[in-house]
């Protein structure tokens, strides 16, 4: 298994009153992406942040911004997020009217396009875009909140996704999001996940992000570092 594991701290668990500093801290600690969870109060119950915050985060880091849109009607907002400095825009298959067209519109904005599926959504729902996306995001919790328990039952789907992508030569990165901690990270990597999103495991009271990120990396063991 040749690729390096990437770590994408989710700022949803950061201290929003000192967001810039926390983004700078994870940058120094070696974050590969900054994961930004956008929620609209419709696709998922909470409301989090919009393009204005993406723009602010952009000023604190050169690390690629991985924007996870948990919103309805994503086609209405992708241009603003691209303009705000997103490097990767990921949309949910469950929220798209025409997924293929949406992925093309994201790419036409000059940013990378990702597609995400909820734990209950089958791979079939994204089959037609697997060859064209840059990133596939498998949710291992139902989206909406940080700090939920990792759903073991999704591991099989990650294995299947890895198999399909390798067999058919698709280059998309396989990212996994939800409940990832030093306890679950290794299973995700062994299943084929290559980008680990983590919120509550990275932004933890009483520990530095350098410490928590190092713990996460070590927990992947000698699988891939
Ligand atoms: C959940 C979000 C996740 C979340 C992860 O809806 O998409 O990115 O912040 O948080 P943890 O790592 O605490 O499960
Ligand atoms: Zn997320």
mmCIF file of C-alpha atoms and ligand atoms in Angstrom:
data_model
loop_
_atom_site.group_PDB
_atom_site.id
_atom_site.type_symbol
_atom_site.label_atom_id
_atom_site.label_comp_id
_atom_site.label_asym_id
_atom_site.label_seq_id
_atom_site.Cartn_x
_atom_site.Cartn_y
_atom_site.Cartn_z
ATOM 1 C CA UNK A 1 0.000 0.000 0.000
ATOM 2 C CA UNK A 2 2.051 2.892 -1.288
ATOM 3 C CA UNK A 3 0.126 6.079 -0.551
ATOM 4 C CA UNK A 4 0.679 8.229 2.479
ATOM 5 C CA UNK A 5 -2.241 8.710 4.829
ATOM 6 C CA UNK A 6 -3.548 12.255 4.870
ATOM 7 C CA UNK A 7 -5.045 13.883 7.930
ATOM 8 C CA UNK A 8 -7.813 16.443 7.550
ATOM 9 C CA UNK A 9 -8.669 18.138 10.850
ATOM 10 C CA UNK A 10 -12.320 19.184 10.924
ATOM 11 C CA UNK A 11 -12.613 22.710 12.274
ATOM 12 C CA UNK A 12 -16.135 21.944 13.464
ATOM 13 C CA UNK A 13 -14.555 20.938 16.773
ATOM 14 C CA UNK A 14 -12.213 23.946 16.947
ATOM 15 C CA UNK A 15 -12.720 26.935 19.211
ATOM 16 C CA UNK A 16 -14.494 29.295 16.818
ATOM 17 C CA UNK A 17 -13.485 32.299 18.915
ATOM 18 C CA UNK A 18 -9.865 31.590 17.983
ATOM 19 C CA UNK A 19 -10.375 29.813 14.698
ATOM 20 C CA UNK A 20 -7.477 31.426 12.834
ATOM 21 C CA UNK A 21 -4.961 30.426 15.491
ATOM 22 C CA UNK A 22 -6.284 26.875 15.584
ATOM 23 C CA UNK A 23 -6.022 26.602 11.808
ATOM 24 C CA UNK A 24 -2.434 27.850 12.056
ATOM 25 C CA UNK A 25 -1.726 25.252 14.774
ATOM 26 C CA UNK A 26 -2.954 22.287 12.717
ATOM 27 C CA UNK A 27 -1.049 23.669 9.737
ATOM 28 C CA UNK A 28 2.197 23.640 11.707
ATOM 29 C CA UNK A 29 1.344 20.176 13.043
ATOM 30 C CA UNK A 30 1.237 18.849 9.469
ATOM 31 C CA UNK A 31 -2.440 18.846 8.467
ATOM 32 C CA UNK A 32 -2.798 17.695 4.871
ATOM 33 C CA UNK A 33 -6.202 19.321 4.376
ATOM 34 C CA UNK A 34 -8.348 21.630 6.490
ATOM 35 C CA UNK A 35 -11.805 20.052 6.537
ATOM 36 C CA UNK A 36 -14.634 22.589 6.678
ATOM 37 C CA UNK A 37 -18.126 21.326 7.511
ATOM 38 C CA UNK A 38 -20.861 23.445 5.974
ATOM 39 C CA UNK A 39 -24.383 22.710 7.256
ATOM 40 C CA UNK A 40 -27.548 24.529 6.271
ATOM 41 C CA UNK A 41 -30.251 23.513 8.756
ATOM 42 C CA UNK A 42 -32.066 21.641 5.943
ATOM 43 C CA UNK A 43 -29.948 18.766 4.665
ATOM 44 C CA UNK A 44 -28.855 18.346 8.284
ATOM 45 C CA UNK A 45 -30.433 20.054 11.315
ATOM 46 C CA UNK A 46 -27.515 22.285 12.439
ATOM 47 C CA UNK A 47 -26.366 25.482 10.765
ATOM 48 C CA UNK A 48 -22.605 26.019 10.817
ATOM 49 C CA UNK A 49 -20.641 28.256 8.518
ATOM 50 C CA UNK A 50 -20.643 29.791 5.068
ATOM 51 C CA UNK A 51 -18.234 31.189 2.481
ATOM 52 C CA UNK A 52 -17.265 34.156 4.688
ATOM 53 C CA UNK A 53 -15.614 31.807 7.152
ATOM 54 C CA UNK A 54 -13.912 29.845 4.371
ATOM 55 C CA UNK A 55 -12.437 33.134 3.180
ATOM 56 C CA UNK A 56 -11.198 33.914 6.709
ATOM 57 C CA UNK A 57 -9.652 30.451 7.135
ATOM 58 C CA UNK A 58 -7.919 30.869 3.757
ATOM 59 C CA UNK A 59 -5.931 33.776 5.185
ATOM 60 C CA UNK A 60 -4.460 31.574 7.950
ATOM 61 C CA UNK A 61 -3.117 28.630 5.943
ATOM 62 C CA UNK A 62 -1.730 27.438 2.637
ATOM 63 C CA UNK A 63 -3.033 23.927 3.268
ATOM 64 C CA UNK A 64 -5.782 22.905 0.802
ATOM 65 C CA UNK A 65 -9.285 23.681 2.067
ATOM 66 C CA UNK A 66 -11.521 20.617 1.884
ATOM 67 C CA UNK A 67 -15.062 21.963 1.977
ATOM 68 C CA UNK A 68 -17.734 19.411 2.859
ATOM 69 C CA UNK A 69 -21.138 20.728 1.831
ATOM 70 C CA UNK A 70 -23.946 19.186 3.857
ATOM 71 C CA UNK A 71 -26.538 21.404 2.226
ATOM 72 C CA UNK A 72 -29.554 21.185 -0.030
ATOM 73 C CA UNK A 73 -29.370 22.788 -3.476
ATOM 74 C CA UNK A 74 -25.561 22.747 -3.500
ATOM 75 C CA UNK A 75 -25.532 24.002 -7.103
ATOM 76 C CA UNK A 76 -26.628 27.427 -5.842
ATOM 77 C CA UNK A 77 -23.586 27.827 -3.610
ATOM 78 C CA UNK A 78 -20.566 26.158 -5.198
ATOM 79 C CA UNK A 79 -19.419 29.277 -7.010
ATOM 80 C CA UNK A 80 -19.281 31.272 -3.790
ATOM 81 C CA UNK A 81 -17.297 28.579 -2.001
ATOM 82 C CA UNK A 82 -14.838 28.347 -4.880
ATOM 83 C CA UNK A 83 -14.490 32.127 -4.828
ATOM 84 C CA UNK A 84 -13.874 32.040 -1.078
ATOM 85 C CA UNK A 85 -10.819 29.838 -1.560
ATOM 86 C CA UNK A 86 -12.028 26.233 -1.389
ATOM 87 C CA UNK A 87 -9.631 23.792 -3.072
ATOM 88 C CA UNK A 88 -11.931 20.781 -2.908
ATOM 89 C CA UNK A 89 -15.718 21.022 -2.869
ATOM 90 C CA UNK A 90 -17.553 17.879 -1.826
ATOM 91 C CA UNK A 91 -21.281 17.477 -2.320
ATOM 92 C CA UNK A 92 -23.624 14.808 -1.027
ATOM 93 C CA UNK A 93 -25.116 12.391 -3.547
ATOM 94 C CA UNK A 94 -28.339 12.548 -1.493
ATOM 95 C CA UNK A 95 -28.603 16.311 -2.045
ATOM 96 C CA UNK A 96 -27.949 16.412 -5.787
ATOM 97 C CA UNK A 97 -30.593 16.576 -8.497
ATOM 98 C CA UNK A 98 -28.168 15.735 -11.267
ATOM 99 C CA UNK A 99 -24.955 14.510 -9.660
ATOM 100 C CA UNK A 100 -22.958 14.235 -12.889
ATOM 101 C CA UNK A 101 -23.799 17.783 -13.895
ATOM 102 C CA UNK A 102 -23.029 19.107 -10.407
ATOM 103 C CA UNK A 103 -19.590 17.462 -10.376
ATOM 104 C CA UNK A 104 -18.835 18.960 -13.803
ATOM 105 C CA UNK A 105 -19.901 22.431 -12.613
ATOM 106 C CA UNK A 106 -17.562 22.173 -9.628
ATOM 107 C CA UNK A 107 -14.660 21.188 -11.864
ATOM 108 C CA UNK A 108 -15.475 24.010 -14.266
ATOM 109 C CA UNK A 109 -14.889 26.416 -11.380
ATOM 110 C CA UNK A 110 -11.264 25.269 -11.344
ATOM 111 C CA UNK A 111 -11.438 23.377 -8.050
ATOM 112 C CA UNK A 112 -11.410 19.679 -7.218
ATOM 113 C CA UNK A 113 -14.722 17.892 -6.933
ATOM 114 C CA UNK A 114 -15.697 15.371 -4.291
ATOM 115 C CA UNK A 115 -18.775 13.260 -3.723
ATOM 116 C CA UNK A 116 -19.997 12.021 -0.361
ATOM 117 C CA UNK A 117 -22.419 9.314 0.739
ATOM 118 C CA UNK A 118 -24.176 8.855 4.058
ATOM 119 C CA UNK A 119 -23.805 5.563 5.928
ATOM 120 C CA UNK A 120 -27.098 4.223 4.526
ATOM 121 C CA UNK A 121 -26.457 5.255 0.914
ATOM 122 C CA UNK A 122 -25.174 2.491 -1.365
ATOM 123 C CA UNK A 123 -22.207 2.820 -3.697
ATOM 124 C CA UNK A 124 -24.627 2.596 -6.658
ATOM 125 C CA UNK A 125 -25.660 6.184 -5.944
ATOM 126 C CA UNK A 126 -22.228 7.472 -7.002
ATOM 127 C CA UNK A 127 -21.242 4.806 -9.537
ATOM 128 C CA UNK A 128 -21.674 7.178 -12.490
ATOM 129 C CA UNK A 129 -19.289 9.805 -11.102
ATOM 130 C CA UNK A 130 -16.545 7.590 -9.648
ATOM 131 C CA UNK A 131 -14.415 8.024 -12.751
ATOM 132 C CA UNK A 132 -14.689 11.813 -12.756
ATOM 133 C CA UNK A 133 -14.431 12.896 -9.101
ATOM 134 C CA UNK A 134 -11.182 13.786 -7.347
ATOM 135 C CA UNK A 135 -12.374 12.589 -3.957
ATOM 136 C CA UNK A 136 -14.902 10.131 -2.557
ATOM 137 C CA UNK A 137 -16.017 10.797 1.010
ATOM 138 C CA UNK A 138 -17.554 7.908 2.924
ATOM 139 C CA UNK A 139 -19.427 9.043 6.025
ATOM 140 C CA UNK A 140 -19.001 6.808 9.055
ATOM 141 C CA UNK A 141 -21.567 8.772 11.085
ATOM 142 C CA UNK A 142 -24.834 10.340 10.031
ATOM 143 C CA UNK A 143 -23.770 13.878 9.140
ATOM 144 C CA UNK A 144 -24.665 16.773 11.411
ATOM 145 C CA UNK A 145 -22.538 16.629 14.540
ATOM 146 C CA UNK A 146 -19.000 16.062 15.692
ATOM 147 C CA UNK A 147 -18.262 13.578 18.446
ATOM 148 C CA UNK A 148 -20.519 10.728 17.313
ATOM 149 C CA UNK A 149 -19.555 7.060 17.475
ATOM 150 C CA UNK A 150 -17.857 5.470 14.458
ATOM 151 C CA UNK A 151 -20.272 3.193 12.561
ATOM 152 C CA UNK A 152 -18.501 -0.135 12.114
ATOM 153 C CA UNK A 153 -21.076 -1.257 9.567
ATOM 154 C CA UNK A 154 -19.663 1.187 7.002
ATOM 155 C CA UNK A 155 -16.242 -0.496 6.971
ATOM 156 C CA UNK A 156 -17.431 -3.050 4.405
ATOM 157 C CA UNK A 157 -18.513 -0.263 2.089
ATOM 158 C CA UNK A 158 -15.058 1.333 2.367
ATOM 159 C CA UNK A 159 -13.481 -2.000 1.422
ATOM 160 C CA UNK A 160 -15.808 -2.288 -1.579
ATOM 161 C CA UNK A 161 -15.133 1.280 -2.679
ATOM 162 C CA UNK A 162 -11.372 0.706 -2.467
ATOM 163 C CA UNK A 163 -11.745 -2.456 -4.524
ATOM 164 C CA UNK A 164 -13.844 -0.803 -7.238
ATOM 165 C CA UNK A 165 -11.528 2.170 -7.480
ATOM 166 C CA UNK A 166 -8.352 0.088 -7.643
ATOM 167 C CA UNK A 167 -9.811 -2.425 -10.073
ATOM 168 C CA UNK A 168 -11.105 0.218 -12.436
ATOM 169 C CA UNK A 169 -8.089 2.469 -12.044
ATOM 170 C CA UNK A 170 -9.952 5.471 -10.639
ATOM 171 C CA UNK A 171 -7.642 8.053 -9.173
ATOM 172 C CA UNK A 172 -10.001 9.657 -6.631
ATOM 173 C CA UNK A 173 -8.806 9.855 -3.040
ATOM 174 C CA UNK A 174 -10.877 7.869 -0.569
ATOM 175 C CA UNK A 175 -11.690 10.027 2.448
ATOM 176 C CA UNK A 176 -13.521 8.857 5.564
ATOM 177 C CA UNK A 177 -15.339 11.148 7.996
ATOM 178 C CA UNK A 178 -16.970 10.549 11.366
ATOM 179 C CA UNK A 179 -15.859 9.056 14.651
ATOM 180 C CA UNK A 180 -12.224 8.706 13.596
ATOM 181 C CA UNK A 181 -9.879 8.481 16.564
ATOM 182 C CA UNK A 182 -6.724 6.579 17.501
ATOM 183 C CA UNK A 183 -9.082 3.675 18.253
ATOM 184 C CA UNK A 184 -10.722 3.506 14.807
ATOM 185 C CA UNK A 185 -8.149 5.010 12.414
ATOM 186 C CA UNK A 186 -6.246 1.824 11.752
ATOM 187 C CA UNK A 187 -9.390 -0.052 10.712
ATOM 188 C CA UNK A 188 -10.231 2.737 8.284
ATOM 189 C CA UNK A 189 -6.772 2.627 6.751
ATOM 190 C CA UNK A 190 -6.781 -1.161 6.518
ATOM 191 C CA UNK A 191 -10.166 -0.960 4.788
ATOM 192 C CA UNK A 192 -8.688 1.395 2.205
ATOM 193 C CA UNK A 193 -9.327 4.923 3.484
ATOM 194 C CA UNK A 194 -6.510 7.306 2.618
ATOM 195 C CA UNK A 195 -7.713 10.656 3.990
ATOM 196 C CA UNK A 196 -8.833 10.687 7.612
ATOM 197 C CA UNK A 197 -11.131 13.495 8.744
ATOM 198 C CA UNK A 198 -11.116 14.025 12.483
ATOM 199 C CA UNK A 199 -12.748 16.702 14.608
ATOM 200 C CA UNK A 200 -13.165 15.817 18.260
ATOM 201 C CA UNK A 201 -10.105 13.542 18.254
ATOM 202 C CA UNK A 202 -7.876 16.422 17.143
ATOM 203 C CA UNK A 203 -9.348 19.400 18.965
ATOM 204 C CA UNK A 204 -9.352 17.966 22.481
ATOM 205 C CA UNK A 205 -9.245 19.900 25.745
ATOM 206 C CA UNK A 206 -5.961 19.610 27.581
ATOM 207 C CA UNK A 207 -3.947 18.335 24.607
ATOM 208 C CA UNK A 208 -2.166 20.198 21.847
ATOM 209 C CA UNK A 209 -3.179 19.512 18.276
ATOM 210 C CA UNK A 210 0.424 18.459 17.612
ATOM 211 C CA UNK A 211 -0.056 15.747 20.227
ATOM 212 C CA UNK A 212 -3.470 14.551 19.024
ATOM 213 C CA UNK A 213 -2.403 14.524 15.375
ATOM 214 C CA UNK A 214 0.711 12.548 16.231
ATOM 215 C CA UNK A 215 -1.422 10.042 18.178
ATOM 216 C CA UNK A 216 -3.687 9.627 15.181
ATOM 217 C CA UNK A 217 -0.749 9.016 12.841
ATOM 218 C CA UNK A 218 0.848 6.535 15.224
ATOM 219 C CA UNK A 219 -2.456 4.677 15.561
ATOM 220 C CA UNK A 220 -2.378 3.893 11.835
ATOM 221 C CA UNK A 221 0.680 1.917 12.901
ATOM 222 C CA UNK A 222 3.126 0.802 10.299
ATOM 223 C CA UNK A 223 0.334 0.392 7.753
ATOM 224 C CA UNK A 224 1.232 3.584 5.925
ATOM 225 C CA UNK A 225 2.877 6.691 7.316
HETATM 226 C C1 LIG B 1 -20.072 15.352 10.660
HETATM 227 C C2 LIG B 1 -18.962 16.112 9.981
HETATM 228 C C3 LIG B 1 -17.625 15.677 10.435
HETATM 229 C C4 LIG B 1 -17.373 15.909 11.891
HETATM 230 C C5 LIG B 1 -16.380 14.911 12.379
HETATM 231 O O1 LIG B 1 -21.274 15.716 10.116
HETATM 232 O O2 LIG B 1 -19.006 15.948 8.584
HETATM 233 O O3 LIG B 1 -16.587 16.226 9.658
HETATM 234 O O4 LIG B 1 -16.920 17.175 12.202
HETATM 235 O O5 LIG B 1 -16.280 14.989 13.756
HETATM 236 P P1 LIG B 1 -15.720 13.782 14.603
HETATM 237 O O6 LIG B 1 -14.334 13.506 14.098
HETATM 238 O O7 LIG B 1 -15.743 14.280 16.003
HETATM 239 O O8 LIG B 1 -16.643 12.620 14.365
HETATM 240 ZN ZN1 LIG B 2 -17.186 16.537 7.347
#
